[in-house]
Coordinates of C-alpha atoms in Angstrom, one line a residue:
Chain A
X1 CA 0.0 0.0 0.0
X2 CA 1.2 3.5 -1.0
X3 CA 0.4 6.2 1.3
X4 CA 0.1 9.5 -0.5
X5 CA 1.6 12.5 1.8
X6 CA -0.4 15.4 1.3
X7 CA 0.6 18.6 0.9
X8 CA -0.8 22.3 2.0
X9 CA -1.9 24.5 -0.1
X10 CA 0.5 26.3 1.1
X11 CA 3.9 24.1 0.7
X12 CA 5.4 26.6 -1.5
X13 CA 5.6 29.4 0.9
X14 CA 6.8 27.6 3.3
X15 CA 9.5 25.7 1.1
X16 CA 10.5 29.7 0.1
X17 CA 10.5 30.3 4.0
X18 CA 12.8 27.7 5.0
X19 CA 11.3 25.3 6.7
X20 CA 11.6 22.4 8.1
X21 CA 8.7 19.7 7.3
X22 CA 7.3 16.9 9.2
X23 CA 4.9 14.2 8.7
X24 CA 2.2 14.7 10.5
X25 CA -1.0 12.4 10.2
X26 CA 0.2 11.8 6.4
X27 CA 0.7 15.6 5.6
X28 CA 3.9 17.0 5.2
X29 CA 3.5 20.3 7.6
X30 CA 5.7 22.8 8.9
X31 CA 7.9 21.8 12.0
X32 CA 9.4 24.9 12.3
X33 CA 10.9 27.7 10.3
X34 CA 13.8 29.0 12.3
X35 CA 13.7 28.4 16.2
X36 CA 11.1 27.0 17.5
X37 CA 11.8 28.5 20.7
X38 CA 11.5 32.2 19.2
X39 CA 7.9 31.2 17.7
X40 CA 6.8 30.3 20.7
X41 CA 7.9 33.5 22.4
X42 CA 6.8 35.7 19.1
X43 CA 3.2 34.1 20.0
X44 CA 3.3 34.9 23.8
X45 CA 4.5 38.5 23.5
X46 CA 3.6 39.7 19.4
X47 CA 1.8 37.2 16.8
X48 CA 2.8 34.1 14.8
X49 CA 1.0 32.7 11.7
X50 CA 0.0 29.1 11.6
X51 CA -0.8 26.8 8.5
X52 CA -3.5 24.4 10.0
X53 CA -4.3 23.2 6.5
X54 CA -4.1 19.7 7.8
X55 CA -7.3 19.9 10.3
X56 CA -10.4 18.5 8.7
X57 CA -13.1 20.6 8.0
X58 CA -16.3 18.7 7.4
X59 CA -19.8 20.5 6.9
X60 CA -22.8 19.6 7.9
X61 CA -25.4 21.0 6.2
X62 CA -29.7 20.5 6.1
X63 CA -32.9 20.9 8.0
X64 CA -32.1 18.4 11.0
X65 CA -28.1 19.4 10.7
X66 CA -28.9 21.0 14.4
X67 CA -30.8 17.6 15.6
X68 CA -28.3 15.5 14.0
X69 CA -25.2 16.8 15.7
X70 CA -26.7 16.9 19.0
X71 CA -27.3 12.6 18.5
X72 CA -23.4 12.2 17.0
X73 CA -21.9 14.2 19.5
X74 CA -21.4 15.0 23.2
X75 CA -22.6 18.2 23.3
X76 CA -25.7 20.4 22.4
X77 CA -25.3 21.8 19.3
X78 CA -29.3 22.9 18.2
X79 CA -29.2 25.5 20.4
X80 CA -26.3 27.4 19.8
X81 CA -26.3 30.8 18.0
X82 CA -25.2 31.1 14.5
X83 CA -21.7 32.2 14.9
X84 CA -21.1 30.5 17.9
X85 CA -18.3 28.0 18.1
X86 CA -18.6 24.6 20.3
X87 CA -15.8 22.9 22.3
X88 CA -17.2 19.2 22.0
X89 CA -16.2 15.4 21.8
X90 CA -17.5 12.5 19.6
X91 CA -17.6 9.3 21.2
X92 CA -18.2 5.5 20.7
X93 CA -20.8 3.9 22.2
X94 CA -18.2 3.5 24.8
X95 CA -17.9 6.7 25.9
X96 CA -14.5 6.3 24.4
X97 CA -13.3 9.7 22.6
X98 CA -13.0 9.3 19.1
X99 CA -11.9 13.1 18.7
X100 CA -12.5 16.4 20.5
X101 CA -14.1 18.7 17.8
X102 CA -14.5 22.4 17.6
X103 CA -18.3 23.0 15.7
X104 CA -18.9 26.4 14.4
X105 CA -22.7 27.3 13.9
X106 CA -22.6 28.7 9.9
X107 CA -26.4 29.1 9.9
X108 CA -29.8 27.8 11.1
X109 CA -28.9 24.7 8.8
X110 CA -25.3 24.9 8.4
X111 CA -22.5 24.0 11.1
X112 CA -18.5 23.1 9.7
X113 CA -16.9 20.1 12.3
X114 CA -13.3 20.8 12.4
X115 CA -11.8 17.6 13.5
X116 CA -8.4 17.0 14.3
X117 CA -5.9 15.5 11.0
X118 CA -5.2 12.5 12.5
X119 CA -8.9 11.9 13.3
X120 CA -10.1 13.7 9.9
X121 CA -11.1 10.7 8.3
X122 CA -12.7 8.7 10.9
X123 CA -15.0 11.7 12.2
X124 CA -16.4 12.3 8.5
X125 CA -17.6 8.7 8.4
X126 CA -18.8 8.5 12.0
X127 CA -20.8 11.5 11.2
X128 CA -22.1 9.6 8.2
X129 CA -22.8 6.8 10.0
X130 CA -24.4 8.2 12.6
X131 CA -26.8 10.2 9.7
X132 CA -28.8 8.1 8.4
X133 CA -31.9 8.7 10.1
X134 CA -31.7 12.8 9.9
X135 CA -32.1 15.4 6.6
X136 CA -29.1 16.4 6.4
X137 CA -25.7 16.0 4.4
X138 CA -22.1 15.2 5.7
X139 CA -19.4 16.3 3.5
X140 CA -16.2 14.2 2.9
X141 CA -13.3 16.6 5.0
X142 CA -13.3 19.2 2.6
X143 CA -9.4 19.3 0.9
X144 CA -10.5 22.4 -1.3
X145 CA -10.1 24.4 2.3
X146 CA -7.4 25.5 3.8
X147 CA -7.3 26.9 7.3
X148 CA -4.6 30.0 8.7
X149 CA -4.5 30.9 12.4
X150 CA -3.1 34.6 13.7
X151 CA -2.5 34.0 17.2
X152 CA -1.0 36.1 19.6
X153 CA -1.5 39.5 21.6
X154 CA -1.2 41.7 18.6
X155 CA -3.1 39.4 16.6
X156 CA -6.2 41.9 16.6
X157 CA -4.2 44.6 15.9
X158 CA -2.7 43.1 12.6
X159 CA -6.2 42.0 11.4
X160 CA -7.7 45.4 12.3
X161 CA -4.4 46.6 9.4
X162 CA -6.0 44.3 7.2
X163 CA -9.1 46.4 7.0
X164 CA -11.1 44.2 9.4
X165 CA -13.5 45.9 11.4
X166 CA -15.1 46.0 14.9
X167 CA -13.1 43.2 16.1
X168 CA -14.1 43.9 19.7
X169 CA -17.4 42.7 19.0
X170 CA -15.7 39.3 17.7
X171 CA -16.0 37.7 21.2
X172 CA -13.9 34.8 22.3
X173 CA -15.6 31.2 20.7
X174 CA -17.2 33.2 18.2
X175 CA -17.1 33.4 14.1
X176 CA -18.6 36.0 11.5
X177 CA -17.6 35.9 7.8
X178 CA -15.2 38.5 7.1
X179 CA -13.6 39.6 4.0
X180 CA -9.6 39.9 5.4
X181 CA -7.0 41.5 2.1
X182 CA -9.5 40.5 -0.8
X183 CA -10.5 36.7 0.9
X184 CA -13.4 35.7 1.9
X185 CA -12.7 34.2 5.3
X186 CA -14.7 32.5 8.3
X187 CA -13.1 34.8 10.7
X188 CA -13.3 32.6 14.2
X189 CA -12.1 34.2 16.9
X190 CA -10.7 30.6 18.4
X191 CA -7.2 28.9 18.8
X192 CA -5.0 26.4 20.8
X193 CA -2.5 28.6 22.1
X194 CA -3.6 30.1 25.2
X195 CA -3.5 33.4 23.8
X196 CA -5.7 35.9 22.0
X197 CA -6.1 34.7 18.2
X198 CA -8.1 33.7 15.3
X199 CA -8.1 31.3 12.5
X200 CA -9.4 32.0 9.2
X201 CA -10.8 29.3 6.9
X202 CA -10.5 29.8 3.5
X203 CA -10.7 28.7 0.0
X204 CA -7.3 26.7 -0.6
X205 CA -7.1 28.6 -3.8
X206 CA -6.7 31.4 -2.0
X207 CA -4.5 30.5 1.2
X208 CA -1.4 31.7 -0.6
X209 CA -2.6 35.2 -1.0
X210 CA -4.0 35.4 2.7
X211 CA -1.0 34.2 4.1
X212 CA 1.3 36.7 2.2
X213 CA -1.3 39.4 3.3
X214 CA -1.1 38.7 6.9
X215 CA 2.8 37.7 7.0
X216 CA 2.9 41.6 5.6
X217 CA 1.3 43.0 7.9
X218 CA 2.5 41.4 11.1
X219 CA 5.8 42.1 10.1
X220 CA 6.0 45.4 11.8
X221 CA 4.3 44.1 14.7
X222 CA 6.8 41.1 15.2
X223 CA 4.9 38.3 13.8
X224 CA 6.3 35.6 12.8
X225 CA 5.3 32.1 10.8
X226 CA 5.1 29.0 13.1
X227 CA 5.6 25.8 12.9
X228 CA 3.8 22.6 14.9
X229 CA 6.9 22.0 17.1
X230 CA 5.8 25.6 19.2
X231 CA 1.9 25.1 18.6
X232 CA 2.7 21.8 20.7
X233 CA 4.3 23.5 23.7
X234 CA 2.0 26.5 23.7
X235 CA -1.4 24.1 23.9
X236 CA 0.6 22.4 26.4
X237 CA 1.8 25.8 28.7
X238 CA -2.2 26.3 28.5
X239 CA -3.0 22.7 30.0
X240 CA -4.9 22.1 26.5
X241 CA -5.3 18.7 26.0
X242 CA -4.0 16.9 22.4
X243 CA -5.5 13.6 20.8
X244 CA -3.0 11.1 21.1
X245 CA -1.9 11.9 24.1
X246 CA -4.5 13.2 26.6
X247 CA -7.4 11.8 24.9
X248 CA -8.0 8.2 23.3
X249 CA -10.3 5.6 22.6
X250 CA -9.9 4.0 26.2
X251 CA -10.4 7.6 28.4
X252 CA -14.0 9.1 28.5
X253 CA -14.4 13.3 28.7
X254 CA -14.7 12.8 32.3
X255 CA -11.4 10.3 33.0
X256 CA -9.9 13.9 31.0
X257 CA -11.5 16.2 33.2
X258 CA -13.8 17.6 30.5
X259 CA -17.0 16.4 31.5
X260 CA -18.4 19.9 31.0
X261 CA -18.7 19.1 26.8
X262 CA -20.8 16.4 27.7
X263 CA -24.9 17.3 28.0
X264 CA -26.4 14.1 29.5
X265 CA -29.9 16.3 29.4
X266 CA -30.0 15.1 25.9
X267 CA -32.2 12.5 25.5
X268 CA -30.7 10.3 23.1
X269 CA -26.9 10.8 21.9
X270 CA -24.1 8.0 21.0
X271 CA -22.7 7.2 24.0
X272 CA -25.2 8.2 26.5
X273 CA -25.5 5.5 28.3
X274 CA -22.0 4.5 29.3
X275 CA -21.2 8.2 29.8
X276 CA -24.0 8.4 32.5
X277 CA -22.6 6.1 33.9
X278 CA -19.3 7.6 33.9
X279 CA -20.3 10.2 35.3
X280 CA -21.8 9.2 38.1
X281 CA -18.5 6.7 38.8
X282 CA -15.1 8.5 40.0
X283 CA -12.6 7.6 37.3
X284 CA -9.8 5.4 37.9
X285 CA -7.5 7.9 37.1
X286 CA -7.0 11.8 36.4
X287 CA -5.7 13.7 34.2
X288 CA -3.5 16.2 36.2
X289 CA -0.7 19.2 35.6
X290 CA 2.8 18.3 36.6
X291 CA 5.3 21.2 37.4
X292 CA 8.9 20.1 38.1
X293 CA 12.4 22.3 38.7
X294 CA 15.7 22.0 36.5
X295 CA 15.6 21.8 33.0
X296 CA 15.0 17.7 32.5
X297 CA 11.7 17.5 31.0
X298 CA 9.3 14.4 31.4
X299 CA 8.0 13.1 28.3
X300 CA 5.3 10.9 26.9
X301 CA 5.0 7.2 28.1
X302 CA 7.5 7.9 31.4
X303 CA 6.6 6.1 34.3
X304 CA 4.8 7.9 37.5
X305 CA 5.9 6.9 40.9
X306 CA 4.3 7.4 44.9
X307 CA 6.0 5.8 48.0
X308 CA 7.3 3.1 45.4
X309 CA 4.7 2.0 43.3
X310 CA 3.8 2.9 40.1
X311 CA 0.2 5.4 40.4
X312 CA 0.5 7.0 36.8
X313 CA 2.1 8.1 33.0
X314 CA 2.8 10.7 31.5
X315 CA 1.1 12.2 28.3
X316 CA 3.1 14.8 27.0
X317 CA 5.9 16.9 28.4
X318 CA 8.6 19.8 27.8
X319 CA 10.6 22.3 29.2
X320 CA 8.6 25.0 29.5
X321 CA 9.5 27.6 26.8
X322 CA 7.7 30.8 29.2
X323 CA 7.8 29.5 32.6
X324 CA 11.3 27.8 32.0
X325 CA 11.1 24.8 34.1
X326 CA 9.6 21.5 33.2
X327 CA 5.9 21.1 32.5
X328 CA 4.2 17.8 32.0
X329 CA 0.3 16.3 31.7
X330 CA -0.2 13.0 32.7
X331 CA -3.0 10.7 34.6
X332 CA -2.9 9.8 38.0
X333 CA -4.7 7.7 40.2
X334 CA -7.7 9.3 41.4
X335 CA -6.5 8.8 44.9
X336 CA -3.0 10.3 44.3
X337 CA -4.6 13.5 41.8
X338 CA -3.9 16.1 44.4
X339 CA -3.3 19.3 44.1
X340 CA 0.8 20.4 45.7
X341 CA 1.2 16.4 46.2
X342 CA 4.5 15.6 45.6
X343 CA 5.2 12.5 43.2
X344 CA 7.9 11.1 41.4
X345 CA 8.8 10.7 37.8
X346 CA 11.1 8.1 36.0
X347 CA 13.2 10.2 33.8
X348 CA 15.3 7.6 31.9
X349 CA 16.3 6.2 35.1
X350 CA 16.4 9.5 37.6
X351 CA 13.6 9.3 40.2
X352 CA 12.4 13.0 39.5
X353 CA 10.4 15.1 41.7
X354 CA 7.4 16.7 40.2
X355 CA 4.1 18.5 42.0
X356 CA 1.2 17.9 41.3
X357 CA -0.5 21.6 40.1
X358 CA -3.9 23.1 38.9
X359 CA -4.4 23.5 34.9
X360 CA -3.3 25.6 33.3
X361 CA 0.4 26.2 33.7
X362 CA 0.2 29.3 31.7
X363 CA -2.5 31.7 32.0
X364 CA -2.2 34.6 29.7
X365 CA -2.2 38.4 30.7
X366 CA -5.8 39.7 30.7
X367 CA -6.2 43.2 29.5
Chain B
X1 CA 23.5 22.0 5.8
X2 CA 27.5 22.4 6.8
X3 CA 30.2 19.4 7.1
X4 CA 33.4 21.0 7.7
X5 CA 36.7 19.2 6.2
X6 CA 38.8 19.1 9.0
X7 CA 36.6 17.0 11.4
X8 CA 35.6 13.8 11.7
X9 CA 32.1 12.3 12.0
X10 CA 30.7 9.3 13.5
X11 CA 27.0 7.4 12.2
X12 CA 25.5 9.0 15.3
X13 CA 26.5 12.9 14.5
X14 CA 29.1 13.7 16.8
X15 CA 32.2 15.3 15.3
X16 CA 35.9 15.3 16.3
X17 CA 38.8 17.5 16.2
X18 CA 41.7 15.8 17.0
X19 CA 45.0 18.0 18.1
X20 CA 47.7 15.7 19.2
X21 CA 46.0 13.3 21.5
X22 CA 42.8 15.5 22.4
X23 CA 40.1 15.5 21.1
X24 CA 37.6 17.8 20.5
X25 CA 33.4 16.9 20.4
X26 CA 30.5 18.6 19.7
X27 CA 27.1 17.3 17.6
X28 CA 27.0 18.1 13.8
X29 CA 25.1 20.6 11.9
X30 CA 22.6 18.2 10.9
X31 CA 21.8 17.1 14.5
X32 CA 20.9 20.1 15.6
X33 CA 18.7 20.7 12.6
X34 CA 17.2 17.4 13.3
X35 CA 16.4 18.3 16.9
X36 CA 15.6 21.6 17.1
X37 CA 16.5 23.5 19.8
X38 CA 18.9 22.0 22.6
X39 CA 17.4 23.0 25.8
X40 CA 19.5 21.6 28.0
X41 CA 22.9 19.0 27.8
X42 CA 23.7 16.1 29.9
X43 CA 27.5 15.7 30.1
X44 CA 30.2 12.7 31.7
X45 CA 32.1 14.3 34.2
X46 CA 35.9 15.3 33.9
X47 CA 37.6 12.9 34.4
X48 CA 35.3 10.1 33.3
X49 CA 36.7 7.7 31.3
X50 CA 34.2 7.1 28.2
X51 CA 34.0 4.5 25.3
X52 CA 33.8 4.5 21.4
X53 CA 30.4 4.2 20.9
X54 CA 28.7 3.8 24.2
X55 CA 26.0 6.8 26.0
X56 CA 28.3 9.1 27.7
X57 CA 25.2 12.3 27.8
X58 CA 22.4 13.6 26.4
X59 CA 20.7 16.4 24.5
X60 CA 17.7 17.7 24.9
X61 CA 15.2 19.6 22.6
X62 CA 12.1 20.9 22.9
X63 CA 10.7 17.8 21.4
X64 CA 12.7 14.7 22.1
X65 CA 15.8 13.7 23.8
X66 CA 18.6 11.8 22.3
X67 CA 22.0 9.9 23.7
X68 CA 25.3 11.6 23.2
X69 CA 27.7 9.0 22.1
X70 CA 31.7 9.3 22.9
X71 CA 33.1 9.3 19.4
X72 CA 36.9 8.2 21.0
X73 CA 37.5 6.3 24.1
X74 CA 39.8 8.0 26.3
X75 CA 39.2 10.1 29.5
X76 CA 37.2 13.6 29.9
X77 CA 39.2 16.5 30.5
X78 CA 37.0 19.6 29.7
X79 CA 33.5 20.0 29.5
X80 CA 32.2 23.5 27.6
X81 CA 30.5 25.4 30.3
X82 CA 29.4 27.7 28.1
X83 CA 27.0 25.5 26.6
X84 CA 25.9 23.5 30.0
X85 CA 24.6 27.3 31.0
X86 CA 23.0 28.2 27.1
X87 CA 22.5 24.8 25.7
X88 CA 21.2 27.0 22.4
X89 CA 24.8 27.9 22.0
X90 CA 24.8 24.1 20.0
X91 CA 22.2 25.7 17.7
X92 CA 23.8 28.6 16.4
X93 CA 27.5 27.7 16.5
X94 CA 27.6 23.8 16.4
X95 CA 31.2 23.1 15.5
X96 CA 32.5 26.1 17.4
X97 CA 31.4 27.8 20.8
X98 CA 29.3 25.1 21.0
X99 CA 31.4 22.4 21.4
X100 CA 30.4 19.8 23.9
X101 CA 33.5 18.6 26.2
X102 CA 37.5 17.1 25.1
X103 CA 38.8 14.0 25.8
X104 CA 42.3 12.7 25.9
X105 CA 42.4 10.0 23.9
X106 CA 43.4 6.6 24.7
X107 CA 42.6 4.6 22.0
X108 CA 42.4 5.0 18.2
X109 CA 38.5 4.6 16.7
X110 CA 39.0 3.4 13.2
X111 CA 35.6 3.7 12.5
X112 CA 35.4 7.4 12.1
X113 CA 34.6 9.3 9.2
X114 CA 36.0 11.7 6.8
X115 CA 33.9 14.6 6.1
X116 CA 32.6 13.4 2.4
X117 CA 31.6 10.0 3.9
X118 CA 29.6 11.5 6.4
X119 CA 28.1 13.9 3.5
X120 CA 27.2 11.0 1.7
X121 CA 26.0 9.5 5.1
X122 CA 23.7 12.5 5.9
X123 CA 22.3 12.8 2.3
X124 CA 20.8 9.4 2.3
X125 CA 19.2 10.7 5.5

């Protein structure tokens, strides 16, 4: 079998920009461009520019596309205003997450399911799957899209250059369609870097032209492109969880501490009945926040240990790029997920002392 | 991506400077493109005695850690400490101010390589 590797609309520019590529999910995306320590910084204190062109963007689109998505998903989607943009889950019958999903409402009949590339695939023909019995029409994850994300604290400020207007009234979790340099974009005021940001999907035709639009303008302001090496440790400074790692097949939204996407006052949705269930048990284990001193980080898959026995595992890890000390997320016994407990962590050998902290690590500055 | 004549390489992408019986490490261009930033490095101490080939530290990126390997066996006599207190220092000036640590050398490794076979070795990569 011959695995295709797919490529961004936007390959070119970042071939002309230098950087460095990486497989990810069978697309060849941008790791990084120069440092990836100075994109993550350019995000935290200016802006940096993200291809995202790899996340599936699947519409959903009829009469019953409201009714439909509450019964293939965890959370309430009928209800939500047009514009409004969902943090939500699909399941198995298991309870067992499939993917976490953002959902922006396009219009009374119209919602886009952004799913995560890895995932892109298998969403779209859940969402089939789960269809049948509704009016409504589930695209294939639409590869004529592309998606760019402007994240950062001067992120507004760029846009604003660009000729968009009244950004202030573009509220956090929210989308409008917006023209942005010429391109008709969704202009989503969401992201997955813990700071202020948007993305804007757009026609892959036109990604090239948007990106060289925004890449101009931020330049004065210090933006920067970036690769998925810093997108990684920024979700993870701001405890956000990635598929993979914090969430699989075998964890339910509640063993991940994200319950709240889950509305068990819907009648009838996939999964319901084990996710009653799980809510009403305590999980086996938690996911918690690990904060540790020196410079060693802890990394996926290393080994969690209390008073000599083994209590947990890590999910993903770093060296915090802002805080400067080691970070980590990983599942704990229930028993042992306290808050300033101490615990210990295998680091290729070195019994290292981590403590146990709230989520997230890195809260950004509010205005 | 630069290999500079006057070294030599091993498989794992260490390089060596040999001047009389010292010698010289540091990790190659090409490693520290493959890693990415090096956040923090894990050295033997001086006077360790190290092997051809074996773990004798590590380097640490943002994403991943890797083992450094002793490209000469022989015993450690300086470590860089100007890299152990800005590990990027491997990132921007990999063959010079970022060297790693020298060893007096105690032992000839034969398996080292001139600089076009480790070209040839890092183009296949």
């Amino acid at each position: 079998m011959t695995i295709e590797t797919r490529l961004s609309p936007l390959q070119r520019v970042h071939e002309a920009a230098g950087a460095r590529f990486t497989d990810f999910a069978g697309w060849n995306m941008p790791l990084r461009y120069g440092s990836e320590l100075e994109e993550h910084r350019a995000v935290r204190e200016r802006a940096g520019l993200f291809d995202l062109s790899h996340m599936g963007q699947i519409i959903v689109d009829g009469p019953q596309a409201g009714e439909f998505l509450d019964f293939a998903v965890t959370g309430r989607l009928s209800t939500k205003a047009v514009g409004r943009a969902t943090y939500t889950m699909i399941t198995e019958e298991t309870g067992g997450i499939v993917d976490d999903l953002v959902v922006y409402r396009l219009d009374e009949t119209l919602f886009m399911v952004v799913a995560n590339a890895s995932n892109r695939v298998v969403v779209g023909q859940l969402l089939r799957e789960r269809s049948d019995d509704f009016d409504v029409e589930v695209s294939e994850p639409r590869l004529d899209r592309a998606l760019v994300a402007v994240q950062g604290p001067a992120a507004a400020s760029i846009l604003a250059g660009l000729g968009v207007e009244d950004l202030a009234s573009l509220k956090y979790y929210w989308s409008r369609p917006a023209t942005v340099a010429g391109v008709d974009v969704l202009l989503a005021r969401t992201g997955y870097t813990g700071e202020d940001g948007f993305e804007l999907f757009c026609d892959a035709d036109d990604a090239v032209a948007l990106w060289e639009a925004v890449a101009a303008a931020g330049e004065s302001a210090g933006l920067i492109p970036c690769g998925l090496a810093c997108r990684d440790t920024l979700r993870l400074e701001a405890g956000m969880p990635l598929y993979g790692h914090e969430l699989t097949r075998d964890l339910t939204p509640f063993d991940a501490q994200l319950g709240r996407v889950v509305d068990l006052k819907k009648e009838n949705f996939v999964g319901r009945e084990m996710l009653a269930k799980a809510a009403e048990t305590q999980p086996s284990r938690l996911l918690v926040g690990l904060s540790g001193q020196g410079r060693r980080a802890a990394r996926d898959g290393y080994t969690i240990m209390a008073d000599g026995a083994e209590i947990g595992v890590v999910t993903s890890g770093a060296l915090s790029p802002t805080l400067g000390h080691p970070i980590a997320l990983a599942y704990v016994e229930t028993a042992r997920a306290v808050t300033n407990a101490t615990v210990e962590v295998d680091i290729r050998g070195a019994a290292t002392a981590m403590t146990i902290v709230d989520l997230p690590f890195y809260h950004r500055p509010r205005p | 991506m630069s290999i500079p004549d006057d070294l030599l390489y091993t498989n794992e992408h260490e390089w060596v400077k040999l001047s009389g019986s010292t010698a010289r490490v540091g990790i190659t261009d090409f490693a520290t493109d493959s890693l990415g930033e090096v956040v923090f490095v894990t050295l033997p101490e001086v006077g360790a005695d190290v092997k051809a080939g074996e773990s004798c530290g590590e380097i640490e990126s943002t994403k991943s850690v890797s083992d450094l390997f002793a490209p000469v066996t022989g015993a450690v006599t300086a470590l860089n400490q100007a890299v152990i207190d800005a590990p990027e220092t491997v990132n921007s000036d990999p063959y010079g101010d970022g060297w790693l640590m020298e060893i007096e050398v105690s032992e000839d490794n034969p398996d080292l390589l001139e600089s076009d076979a480790y070209a040839a070795l890092t183009a296949e990569a």
